[in-house]
mmCIF file with all atom_site columns, C-alpha atoms in Angstrom:
data_model
loop_
_atom_site.group_PDB
_atom_site.id
_atom_site.type_symbol
_atom_site.label_atom_id
_atom_site.label_alt_id
_atom_site.label_comp_id
_atom_site.label_asym_id
_atom_site.label_entity_id
_atom_site.label_seq_id
_atom_site.pdbx_PDB_ins_code
_atom_site.Cartn_x
_atom_site.Cartn_y
_atom_site.Cartn_z
_atom_site.occupancy
_atom_site.B_iso_or_equiv
_atom_site.pdbx_formal_charge
_atom_site.auth_seq_id
_atom_site.auth_comp_id
_atom_site.auth_asym_id
_atom_site.auth_atom_id
_atom_site.pdbx_PDB_model_num
ATOM 1   C CA . MET A 1 1   ? -32.665 47.347 71.660  1.00 53.00 ? 206 MET A CA 1
ATOM 2   C CA . ASP A 1 2   ? -31.142 47.997 68.272  1.00 53.00 ? 207 ASP A CA 1
ATOM 3   C CA . ARG A 1 3   ? -33.978 48.148 65.722  1.00 58.00 ? 208 ARG A CA 1
ATOM 4   C CA . ASN A 1 4   ? -31.667 46.713 63.050  1.00 70.00 ? 209 ASN A CA 1
ATOM 5   C CA . LEU A 1 5   ? -31.011 43.560 65.070  1.00 83.00 ? 210 LEU A CA 1
ATOM 6   C CA . ALA A 1 6   ? -32.246 40.632 62.981  1.00 88.00 ? 211 ALA A CA 1
ATOM 7   C CA . PRO A 1 7   ? -33.973 37.746 64.734  1.00 94.00 ? 212 PRO A CA 1
ATOM 8   C CA . VAL A 1 8   ? -32.358 34.313 64.681  1.00 97.00 ? 213 VAL A CA 1
ATOM 9   C CA . SER A 1 9   ? -34.581 32.267 62.396  1.00 95.00 ? 214 SER A CA 1
ATOM 10  C CA . THR A 1 10  ? -33.180 28.712 62.373  1.00 97.00 ? 215 THR A CA 1
ATOM 11  C CA . VAL A 1 11  ? -31.516 26.274 64.738  1.00 98.00 ? 216 VAL A CA 1
ATOM 12  C CA . ASP A 1 12  ? -28.480 26.223 62.423  1.00 97.00 ? 217 ASP A CA 1
ATOM 13  C CA . GLU A 1 13  ? -28.203 30.001 62.693  1.00 97.00 ? 218 GLU A CA 1
ATOM 14  C CA . LEU A 1 14  ? -28.489 29.811 66.487  1.00 98.00 ? 219 LEU A CA 1
ATOM 15  C CA . MET A 1 15  ? -25.846 27.089 66.707  1.00 98.00 ? 220 MET A CA 1
ATOM 16  C CA . THR A 1 16  ? -23.502 29.253 64.607  1.00 97.00 ? 221 THR A CA 1
ATOM 17  C CA . LEU A 1 17  ? -24.177 32.274 66.827  1.00 96.00 ? 222 LEU A CA 1
ATOM 18  C CA . LEU A 1 18  ? -23.517 30.218 69.957  1.00 97.00 ? 223 LEU A CA 1
ATOM 19  C CA . GLY A 1 19  ? -20.321 28.854 68.431  1.00 96.00 ? 224 GLY A CA 1
ATOM 20  C CA . ASP A 1 20  ? -19.271 32.438 67.706  1.00 95.00 ? 225 ASP A CA 1
ATOM 21  C CA . CYS A 1 21  ? -19.490 33.100 71.473  1.00 94.00 ? 226 CYS A CA 1
ATOM 22  C CA . ALA A 1 22  ? -16.263 31.135 71.967  1.00 93.00 ? 227 ALA A CA 1
ATOM 23  C CA . ASP A 1 23  ? -13.439 33.531 72.760  1.00 91.00 ? 228 ASP A CA 1
ATOM 24  C CA . LYS A 1 24  ? -15.919 36.426 73.011  1.00 89.00 ? 229 LYS A CA 1
ATOM 25  C CA . TRP A 1 25  ? -16.256 38.188 76.337  1.00 85.00 ? 230 TRP A CA 1
ATOM 26  C CA . ASP A 1 26  ? -19.018 40.034 78.155  1.00 79.00 ? 231 ASP A CA 1
ATOM 27  C CA . MET A 1 27  ? -16.762 43.092 78.334  1.00 75.00 ? 232 MET A CA 1
ATOM 28  C CA . PRO A 1 28  ? -14.780 43.941 75.185  1.00 73.00 ? 233 PRO A CA 1
ATOM 29  C CA . ASP A 1 29  ? -11.653 44.585 77.258  1.00 72.00 ? 234 ASP A CA 1
ATOM 30  C CA . ARG A 1 30  ? -12.035 41.210 79.075  1.00 77.00 ? 235 ARG A CA 1
ATOM 31  C CA . SER A 1 31  ? -12.407 42.945 82.431  1.00 71.00 ? 236 SER A CA 1
ATOM 32  C CA . GLY A 1 32  ? -15.689 41.129 83.131  1.00 75.00 ? 237 GLY A CA 1
ATOM 33  C CA . ASP A 1 33  ? -16.384 37.445 83.630  1.00 81.00 ? 238 ASP A CA 1
ATOM 34  C CA . PRO A 1 34  ? -13.338 35.155 83.855  1.00 86.00 ? 239 PRO A CA 1
ATOM 35  C CA . VAL A 1 35  ? -14.634 32.787 81.139  1.00 92.00 ? 240 VAL A CA 1
ATOM 36  C CA . ASP A 1 36  ? -15.780 33.451 77.584  1.00 93.00 ? 241 ASP A CA 1
ATOM 37  C CA . ILE A 1 37  ? -19.478 33.738 76.765  1.00 93.00 ? 242 ILE A CA 1
ATOM 38  C CA . LEU A 1 38  ? -19.827 30.226 75.318  1.00 96.00 ? 243 LEU A CA 1
ATOM 39  C CA . ASP A 1 39  ? -18.191 28.634 78.357  1.00 94.00 ? 244 ASP A CA 1
ATOM 40  C CA . HIS A 1 40  ? -20.256 30.797 80.726  1.00 94.00 ? 245 HIS A CA 1
ATOM 41  C CA . ASP A 1 41  ? -23.562 30.113 78.958  1.00 96.00 ? 246 ASP A CA 1
ATOM 42  C CA . SER A 1 42  ? -22.777 26.386 78.759  1.00 97.00 ? 247 SER A CA 1
ATOM 43  C CA . GLN A 1 43  ? -21.998 26.248 82.485  1.00 97.00 ? 248 GLN A CA 1
ATOM 44  C CA . CYS A 1 44  ? -25.219 28.088 83.233  1.00 97.00 ? 249 CYS A CA 1
ATOM 45  C CA . ALA A 1 45  ? -27.280 25.726 81.049  1.00 98.00 ? 250 ALA A CA 1
ATOM 46  C CA . GLU A 1 46  ? -25.729 22.647 82.619  1.00 97.00 ? 251 GLU A CA 1
ATOM 47  C CA . LEU A 1 47  ? -26.457 23.911 86.129  1.00 97.00 ? 252 LEU A CA 1
ATOM 48  C CA . LEU A 1 48  ? -30.068 24.455 85.110  1.00 98.00 ? 253 LEU A CA 1
ATOM 49  C CA . ARG A 1 49  ? -30.242 20.981 83.513  1.00 97.00 ? 254 ARG A CA 1
ATOM 50  C CA . GLU A 1 50  ? -29.069 19.470 86.820  1.00 97.00 ? 255 GLU A CA 1
ATOM 51  C CA . GLN A 1 51  ? -31.486 21.496 88.950  1.00 97.00 ? 256 GLN A CA 1
ATOM 52  C CA . PHE A 1 52  ? -34.489 21.552 86.562  1.00 98.00 ? 257 PHE A CA 1
ATOM 53  C CA . PRO A 1 53  ? -34.213 18.444 84.355  1.00 98.00 ? 258 PRO A CA 1
ATOM 54  C CA . ASP A 1 54  ? -37.807 18.762 83.128  1.00 98.00 ? 259 ASP A CA 1
ATOM 55  C CA . ASP A 1 55  ? -37.640 22.427 82.094  1.00 98.00 ? 260 ASP A CA 1
ATOM 56  C CA . GLU A 1 56  ? -35.851 22.506 78.752  1.00 98.00 ? 261 GLU A CA 1
ATOM 57  C CA . GLU A 1 57  ? -37.010 26.064 78.044  1.00 98.00 ? 262 GLU A CA 1
ATOM 58  C CA . LEU A 1 58  ? -35.201 27.239 81.178  1.00 98.00 ? 263 LEU A CA 1
ATOM 59  C CA . GLN A 1 59  ? -32.089 25.261 80.213  1.00 98.00 ? 264 GLN A CA 1
ATOM 60  C CA . VAL A 1 60  ? -32.051 26.774 76.714  1.00 98.00 ? 265 VAL A CA 1
ATOM 61  C CA . ALA A 1 61  ? -32.609 30.244 78.175  1.00 98.00 ? 266 ALA A CA 1
ATOM 62  C CA . GLY A 1 62  ? -29.460 29.616 80.226  1.00 98.00 ? 267 GLY A CA 1
ATOM 63  C CA . LEU A 1 63  ? -27.589 28.560 77.100  1.00 98.00 ? 268 LEU A CA 1
ATOM 64  C CA . VAL A 1 64  ? -28.506 31.722 75.165  1.00 98.00 ? 269 VAL A CA 1
ATOM 65  C CA . HIS A 1 65  ? -28.915 34.308 77.925  1.00 96.00 ? 270 HIS A CA 1
ATOM 66  C CA . ASP A 1 66  ? -25.777 36.306 77.132  1.00 95.00 ? 271 ASP A CA 1
ATOM 67  C CA . ILE A 1 67  ? -25.777 36.241 73.308  1.00 96.00 ? 272 ILE A CA 1
ATOM 68  C CA . GLY A 1 68  ? -26.773 39.904 73.417  1.00 94.00 ? 273 GLY A CA 1
ATOM 69  C CA . HIS A 1 69  ? -23.151 40.653 74.342  1.00 91.00 ? 274 HIS A CA 1
ATOM 70  C CA . VAL A 1 70  ? -22.059 39.233 70.972  1.00 93.00 ? 275 VAL A CA 1
ATOM 71  C CA . LEU A 1 71  ? -24.901 40.775 68.985  1.00 94.00 ? 276 LEU A CA 1
ATOM 72  C CA . ILE A 1 72  ? -24.163 44.298 70.222  1.00 92.00 ? 277 ILE A CA 1
ATOM 73  C CA . PRO A 1 73  ? -20.790 44.378 72.001  1.00 89.00 ? 278 PRO A CA 1
ATOM 74  C CA . GLY A 1 74  ? -20.510 46.866 74.841  1.00 84.00 ? 279 GLY A CA 1
ATOM 75  C CA . ASP A 1 75  ? -24.276 47.212 75.444  1.00 86.00 ? 280 ASP A CA 1
ATOM 76  C CA . ASP A 1 76  ? -24.353 45.619 78.880  1.00 82.00 ? 281 ASP A CA 1
ATOM 77  C CA . ALA A 1 77  ? -27.530 47.398 79.961  1.00 85.00 ? 282 ALA A CA 1
ATOM 78  C CA . GLY A 1 78  ? -29.389 46.163 76.856  1.00 90.00 ? 283 GLY A CA 1
ATOM 79  C CA . HIS A 1 79  ? -27.873 42.724 76.357  1.00 91.00 ? 284 HIS A CA 1
ATOM 80  C CA . GLY A 1 80  ? -30.874 40.934 77.893  1.00 94.00 ? 285 GLY A CA 1
ATOM 81  C CA . ARG A 1 81  ? -33.383 42.772 75.692  1.00 95.00 ? 286 ARG A CA 1
ATOM 82  C CA . ASN A 1 82  ? -31.201 42.312 72.612  1.00 96.00 ? 287 ASN A CA 1
ATOM 83  C CA . GLY A 1 83  ? -30.767 38.593 73.213  1.00 96.00 ? 288 GLY A CA 1
ATOM 84  C CA . ALA A 1 84  ? -34.501 38.176 73.879  1.00 97.00 ? 289 ALA A CA 1
ATOM 85  C CA . HIS A 1 85  ? -35.374 39.941 70.644  1.00 96.00 ? 290 HIS A CA 1
ATOM 86  C CA . ALA A 1 86  ? -32.966 37.743 68.695  1.00 97.00 ? 291 ALA A CA 1
ATOM 87  C CA . VAL A 1 87  ? -34.379 34.407 69.954  1.00 98.00 ? 292 VAL A CA 1
ATOM 88  C CA . ARG A 1 88  ? -38.098 35.167 70.443  1.00 98.00 ? 293 ARG A CA 1
ATOM 89  C CA . ALA A 1 89  ? -39.304 33.998 67.006  1.00 97.00 ? 294 ALA A CA 1
ATOM 90  C CA . LEU A 1 90  ? -37.285 30.768 67.119  1.00 98.00 ? 295 LEU A CA 1
ATOM 91  C CA . LEU A 1 91  ? -37.432 29.744 70.780  1.00 98.00 ? 296 LEU A CA 1
ATOM 92  C CA . GLY A 1 92  ? -40.717 31.262 71.913  1.00 98.00 ? 297 GLY A CA 1
ATOM 93  C CA . GLU A 1 93  ? -41.944 33.876 74.292  1.00 97.00 ? 298 GLU A CA 1
ATOM 94  C CA . ARG A 1 94  ? -40.979 32.154 77.560  1.00 98.00 ? 299 ARG A CA 1
ATOM 95  C CA . VAL A 1 95  ? -37.339 31.616 76.595  1.00 98.00 ? 300 VAL A CA 1
ATOM 96  C CA . ALA A 1 96  ? -37.116 35.207 75.339  1.00 98.00 ? 301 ALA A CA 1
ATOM 97  C CA . ARG A 1 97  ? -38.692 36.564 78.544  1.00 97.00 ? 302 ARG A CA 1
ATOM 98  C CA . LEU A 1 98  ? -36.262 34.586 80.693  1.00 98.00 ? 303 LEU A CA 1
ATOM 99  C CA . VAL A 1 99  ? -33.309 35.908 78.678  1.00 98.00 ? 304 VAL A CA 1
ATOM 100 C CA . GLU A 1 100 ? -34.561 39.442 79.265  1.00 96.00 ? 305 GLU A CA 1
ATOM 101 C CA . LEU A 1 101 ? -35.455 38.804 82.907  1.00 96.00 ? 306 LEU A CA 1
ATOM 102 C CA . HIS A 1 102 ? -32.006 37.545 83.909  1.00 94.00 ? 307 HIS A CA 1
ATOM 103 C CA . VAL A 1 103 ? -30.950 41.204 84.231  1.00 91.00 ? 308 VAL A CA 1
ATOM 104 C CA . THR A 1 104 ? -34.148 42.075 86.107  1.00 94.00 ? 309 THR A CA 1
ATOM 105 C CA . ALA A 1 105 ? -33.522 39.165 88.469  1.00 95.00 ? 310 ALA A CA 1
ATOM 106 C CA . LYS A 1 106 ? -30.047 40.519 89.259  1.00 92.00 ? 311 LYS A CA 1
ATOM 107 C CA . ARG A 1 107 ? -31.606 43.839 90.229  1.00 94.00 ? 312 ARG A CA 1
ATOM 108 C CA . TYR A 1 108 ? -34.153 41.971 92.372  1.00 96.00 ? 313 TYR A CA 1
ATOM 109 C CA . LEU A 1 109 ? -31.541 39.912 94.194  1.00 94.00 ? 314 LEU A CA 1
ATOM 110 C CA . ALA A 1 110 ? -29.406 43.016 94.750  1.00 92.00 ? 315 ALA A CA 1
ATOM 111 C CA . ALA A 1 111 ? -32.394 44.586 96.516  1.00 94.00 ? 316 ALA A CA 1
ATOM 112 C CA . THR A 1 112 ? -33.584 41.563 98.509  1.00 96.00 ? 317 THR A CA 1
ATOM 113 C CA . ASP A 1 113 ? -30.695 39.195 99.196  1.00 92.00 ? 318 ASP A CA 1
ATOM 114 C CA . SER A 1 114 ? -27.665 40.688 100.917 1.00 88.00 ? 319 SER A CA 1
ATOM 115 C CA . VAL A 1 115 ? -25.825 37.347 100.892 1.00 86.00 ? 320 VAL A CA 1
ATOM 116 C CA . HIS A 1 116 ? -26.275 37.039 97.134  1.00 82.00 ? 321 HIS A CA 1
ATOM 117 C CA . SER A 1 117 ? -25.245 40.660 96.613  1.00 82.00 ? 322 SER A CA 1
ATOM 118 C CA . ALA A 1 118 ? -22.082 40.113 98.643  1.00 82.00 ? 323 ALA A CA 1
ATOM 119 C CA . VAL A 1 119 ? -20.880 37.323 96.339  1.00 80.00 ? 324 VAL A CA 1
ATOM 120 C CA . LEU A 1 120 ? -21.591 39.062 93.017  1.00 78.00 ? 325 LEU A CA 1
ATOM 121 C CA . SER A 1 121 ? -18.511 39.227 90.857  1.00 75.00 ? 326 SER A CA 1
ATOM 122 C CA . GLN A 1 122 ? -16.775 42.580 90.558  1.00 77.00 ? 327 GLN A CA 1
ATOM 123 C CA . SER A 1 123 ? -18.032 42.809 86.972  1.00 77.00 ? 328 SER A CA 1
ATOM 124 C CA . SER A 1 124 ? -21.640 42.109 88.015  1.00 79.00 ? 329 SER A CA 1
ATOM 125 C CA . ARG A 1 125 ? -21.463 44.753 90.714  1.00 81.00 ? 330 ARG A CA 1
ATOM 126 C CA . ARG A 1 126 ? -20.112 47.269 88.208  1.00 81.00 ? 331 ARG A CA 1
ATOM 127 C CA . THR A 1 127 ? -22.744 46.532 85.550  1.00 82.00 ? 332 THR A CA 1
ATOM 128 C CA . LEU A 1 128 ? -25.586 46.562 88.071  1.00 87.00 ? 333 LEU A CA 1
ATOM 129 C CA . VAL A 1 129 ? -25.409 50.360 88.049  1.00 82.00 ? 334 VAL A CA 1
ATOM 130 C CA . ALA A 1 130 ? -25.834 50.524 84.250  1.00 82.00 ? 335 ALA A CA 1
ATOM 131 C CA . GLN A 1 131 ? -28.728 48.070 84.508  1.00 87.00 ? 336 GLN A CA 1
ATOM 132 C CA . GLY A 1 132 ? -30.740 50.256 86.881  1.00 88.00 ? 337 GLY A CA 1
ATOM 133 C CA . GLY A 1 133 ? -29.311 49.326 90.279  1.00 89.00 ? 338 GLY A CA 1
ATOM 134 C CA . PRO A 1 134 ? -31.208 47.452 92.990  1.00 92.00 ? 339 PRO A CA 1
ATOM 135 C CA . MET A 1 135 ? -34.996 47.438 92.580  1.00 95.00 ? 340 MET A CA 1
ATOM 136 C CA . THR A 1 136 ? -37.286 49.750 94.456  1.00 95.00 ? 341 THR A CA 1
ATOM 137 C CA . PRO A 1 137 ? -39.895 48.173 96.757  1.00 96.00 ? 342 PRO A CA 1
ATOM 138 C CA . ALA A 1 138 ? -42.575 48.703 94.078  1.00 97.00 ? 343 ALA A CA 1
ATOM 139 C CA . GLU A 1 139 ? -40.400 46.993 91.458  1.00 96.00 ? 344 GLU A CA 1
ATOM 140 C CA . VAL A 1 140 ? -39.759 44.111 93.863  1.00 97.00 ? 345 VAL A CA 1
ATOM 141 C CA . ALA A 1 141 ? -43.514 43.579 94.384  1.00 97.00 ? 346 ALA A CA 1
ATOM 142 C CA . ALA A 1 142 ? -44.221 43.698 90.651  1.00 97.00 ? 347 ALA A CA 1
ATOM 143 C CA . PHE A 1 143 ? -41.434 41.249 89.831  1.00 97.00 ? 348 PHE A CA 1
ATOM 144 C CA . GLU A 1 144 ? -42.553 38.800 92.537  1.00 98.00 ? 349 GLU A CA 1
ATOM 145 C CA . ALA A 1 145 ? -45.979 38.728 90.846  1.00 97.00 ? 350 ALA A CA 1
ATOM 146 C CA . ASP A 1 146 ? -44.487 37.833 87.446  1.00 97.00 ? 351 ASP A CA 1
ATOM 147 C CA . PRO A 1 147 ? -45.397 34.269 86.378  1.00 97.00 ? 352 PRO A CA 1
ATOM 148 C CA . ASP A 1 148 ? -41.772 33.641 85.383  1.00 96.00 ? 353 ASP A CA 1
ATOM 149 C CA . PHE A 1 149 ? -40.363 34.993 88.667  1.00 98.00 ? 354 PHE A CA 1
ATOM 150 C CA . HIS A 1 150 ? -39.065 31.668 90.044  1.00 98.00 ? 355 HIS A CA 1
ATOM 151 C CA . ALA A 1 151 ? -37.528 30.571 86.733  1.00 98.00 ? 356 ALA A CA 1
ATOM 152 C CA . ALA A 1 152 ? -35.875 33.979 86.285  1.00 98.00 ? 357 ALA A CA 1
ATOM 153 C CA . ILE A 1 153 ? -34.341 33.750 89.764  1.00 97.00 ? 358 ILE A CA 1
ATOM 154 C CA . ALA A 1 154 ? -33.080 30.230 89.009  1.00 98.00 ? 359 ALA A CA 1
ATOM 155 C CA . LEU A 1 155 ? -31.529 31.476 85.762  1.00 98.00 ? 360 LEU A CA 1
ATOM 156 C CA . ARG A 1 156 ? -29.886 34.392 87.556  1.00 94.00 ? 361 ARG A CA 1
ATOM 157 C CA . LYS A 1 157 ? -28.405 32.178 90.257  1.00 94.00 ? 362 LYS A CA 1
ATOM 158 C CA . ALA A 1 158 ? -27.040 29.797 87.611  1.00 96.00 ? 363 ALA A CA 1
ATOM 159 C CA . ASP A 1 159 ? -25.708 32.842 85.737  1.00 93.00 ? 364 ASP A CA 1
ATOM 160 C CA . ASP A 1 160 ? -23.799 33.968 88.816  1.00 89.00 ? 365 ASP A CA 1
ATOM 161 C CA . ALA A 1 161 ? -22.476 30.451 89.496  1.00 92.00 ? 366 ALA A CA 1
ATOM 162 C CA . GLY A 1 162 ? -21.470 29.648 85.901  1.00 92.00 ? 367 GLY A CA 1
ATOM 163 C CA . LYS A 1 163 ? -18.147 31.476 85.861  1.00 91.00 ? 368 LYS A CA 1
ATOM 164 C CA . VAL A 1 164 ? -15.690 28.738 86.802  1.00 93.00 ? 369 VAL A CA 1
ATOM 165 C CA . ILE A 1 165 ? -12.360 28.783 84.983  1.00 93.00 ? 370 ILE A CA 1
ATOM 166 C CA . GLY A 1 166 ? -11.473 25.356 83.592  1.00 92.00 ? 371 GLY A CA 1
ATOM 167 C CA . LEU A 1 167 ? -14.788 23.642 84.364  1.00 92.00 ? 372 LEU A CA 1
ATOM 168 C CA . THR A 1 168 ? -15.459 20.875 81.865  1.00 92.00 ? 373 THR A CA 1
ATOM 169 C CA . VAL A 1 169 ? -18.841 21.185 80.147  1.00 94.00 ? 374 VAL A CA 1
ATOM 170 C CA . HIS A 1 170 ? -20.535 19.183 77.422  1.00 94.00 ? 375 HIS A CA 1
ATOM 171 C CA . PRO A 1 171 ? -19.734 20.325 73.876  1.00 96.00 ? 376 PRO A CA 1
ATOM 172 C CA . LEU A 1 172 ? -22.189 22.758 72.303  1.00 97.00 ? 377 LEU A CA 1
ATOM 173 C CA . ARG A 1 173 ? -23.368 20.146 69.762  1.00 97.00 ? 378 ARG A CA 1
ATOM 174 C CA . THR A 1 174 ? -24.921 18.086 72.594  1.00 97.00 ? 379 THR A CA 1
ATOM 175 C CA . TRP A 1 175 ? -27.436 20.913 73.139  1.00 98.00 ? 380 TRP A CA 1
ATOM 176 C CA . ARG A 1 176 ? -28.770 20.798 69.572  1.00 98.00 ? 381 ARG A CA 1
ATOM 177 C CA . PRO A 1 177 ? -31.537 18.212 70.240  1.00 98.00 ? 382 PRO A CA 1
ATOM 178 C CA . VAL A 1 178 ? -32.735 20.242 73.236  1.00 98.00 ? 383 VAL A CA 1
ATOM 179 C CA . ILE A 1 179 ? -32.747 23.458 71.200  1.00 98.00 ? 384 ILE A CA 1
ATOM 180 C CA . GLU A 1 180 ? -34.640 21.693 68.407  1.00 98.00 ? 385 GLU A CA 1
ATOM 181 C CA . ARG A 1 181 ? -37.320 20.472 70.845  1.00 97.00 ? 386 ARG A CA 1
ATOM 182 C CA . VAL A 1 182 ? -37.739 23.943 72.349  1.00 98.00 ? 387 VAL A CA 1
ATOM 183 C CA . ALA A 1 183 ? -37.832 25.557 68.885  1.00 97.00 ? 388 ALA A CA 1
ATOM 184 C CA . ALA A 1 184 ? -40.491 23.056 67.753  1.00 95.00 ? 389 ALA A CA 1
ATOM 185 C CA . VAL A 1 185 ? -42.898 24.281 70.431  1.00 91.00 ? 390 VAL A CA 1
ATOM 186 C CA . GLY A 1 186 ? -41.602 27.880 70.547  1.00 76.00 ? 391 GLY A CA 1
#
């Protein structure tokens, strides 16, 4: 994590940062995901809203999980940590942990789910190496004991599914009330 990375301190600041994710890509040369970060994060959040309608922290984690790519472009291995650091003070510890754990969950699924691994995008397979590769058996056991294990896996699966070109999603402004509720308890 970059020590100079300033935390996001207000909902307005977060909304601006999310808006800045439009036409920004996970890989600076656009060789990664087929949709921009805002579209990807919005798809991810909407999938989580459908599957977990009562877990707004998980939904918001989906909405912000890749902002680290915008905060420090090109730092794929650290984008989860960077994003978590940026939102922790505003959105709370659980949202920040889930943002960080979405990379950990990819490593877990790469080690434990051959079907999931087989359908990873080319970009996700490439970045897996920089992120530490598949987990060791000891790492798998430790991650399965984490209290946020199930939510992190749900976020990761939504992350992998939220890359559909041309999918219509709700405008970013519709997420503001949800972000405000999460920030109020964060």
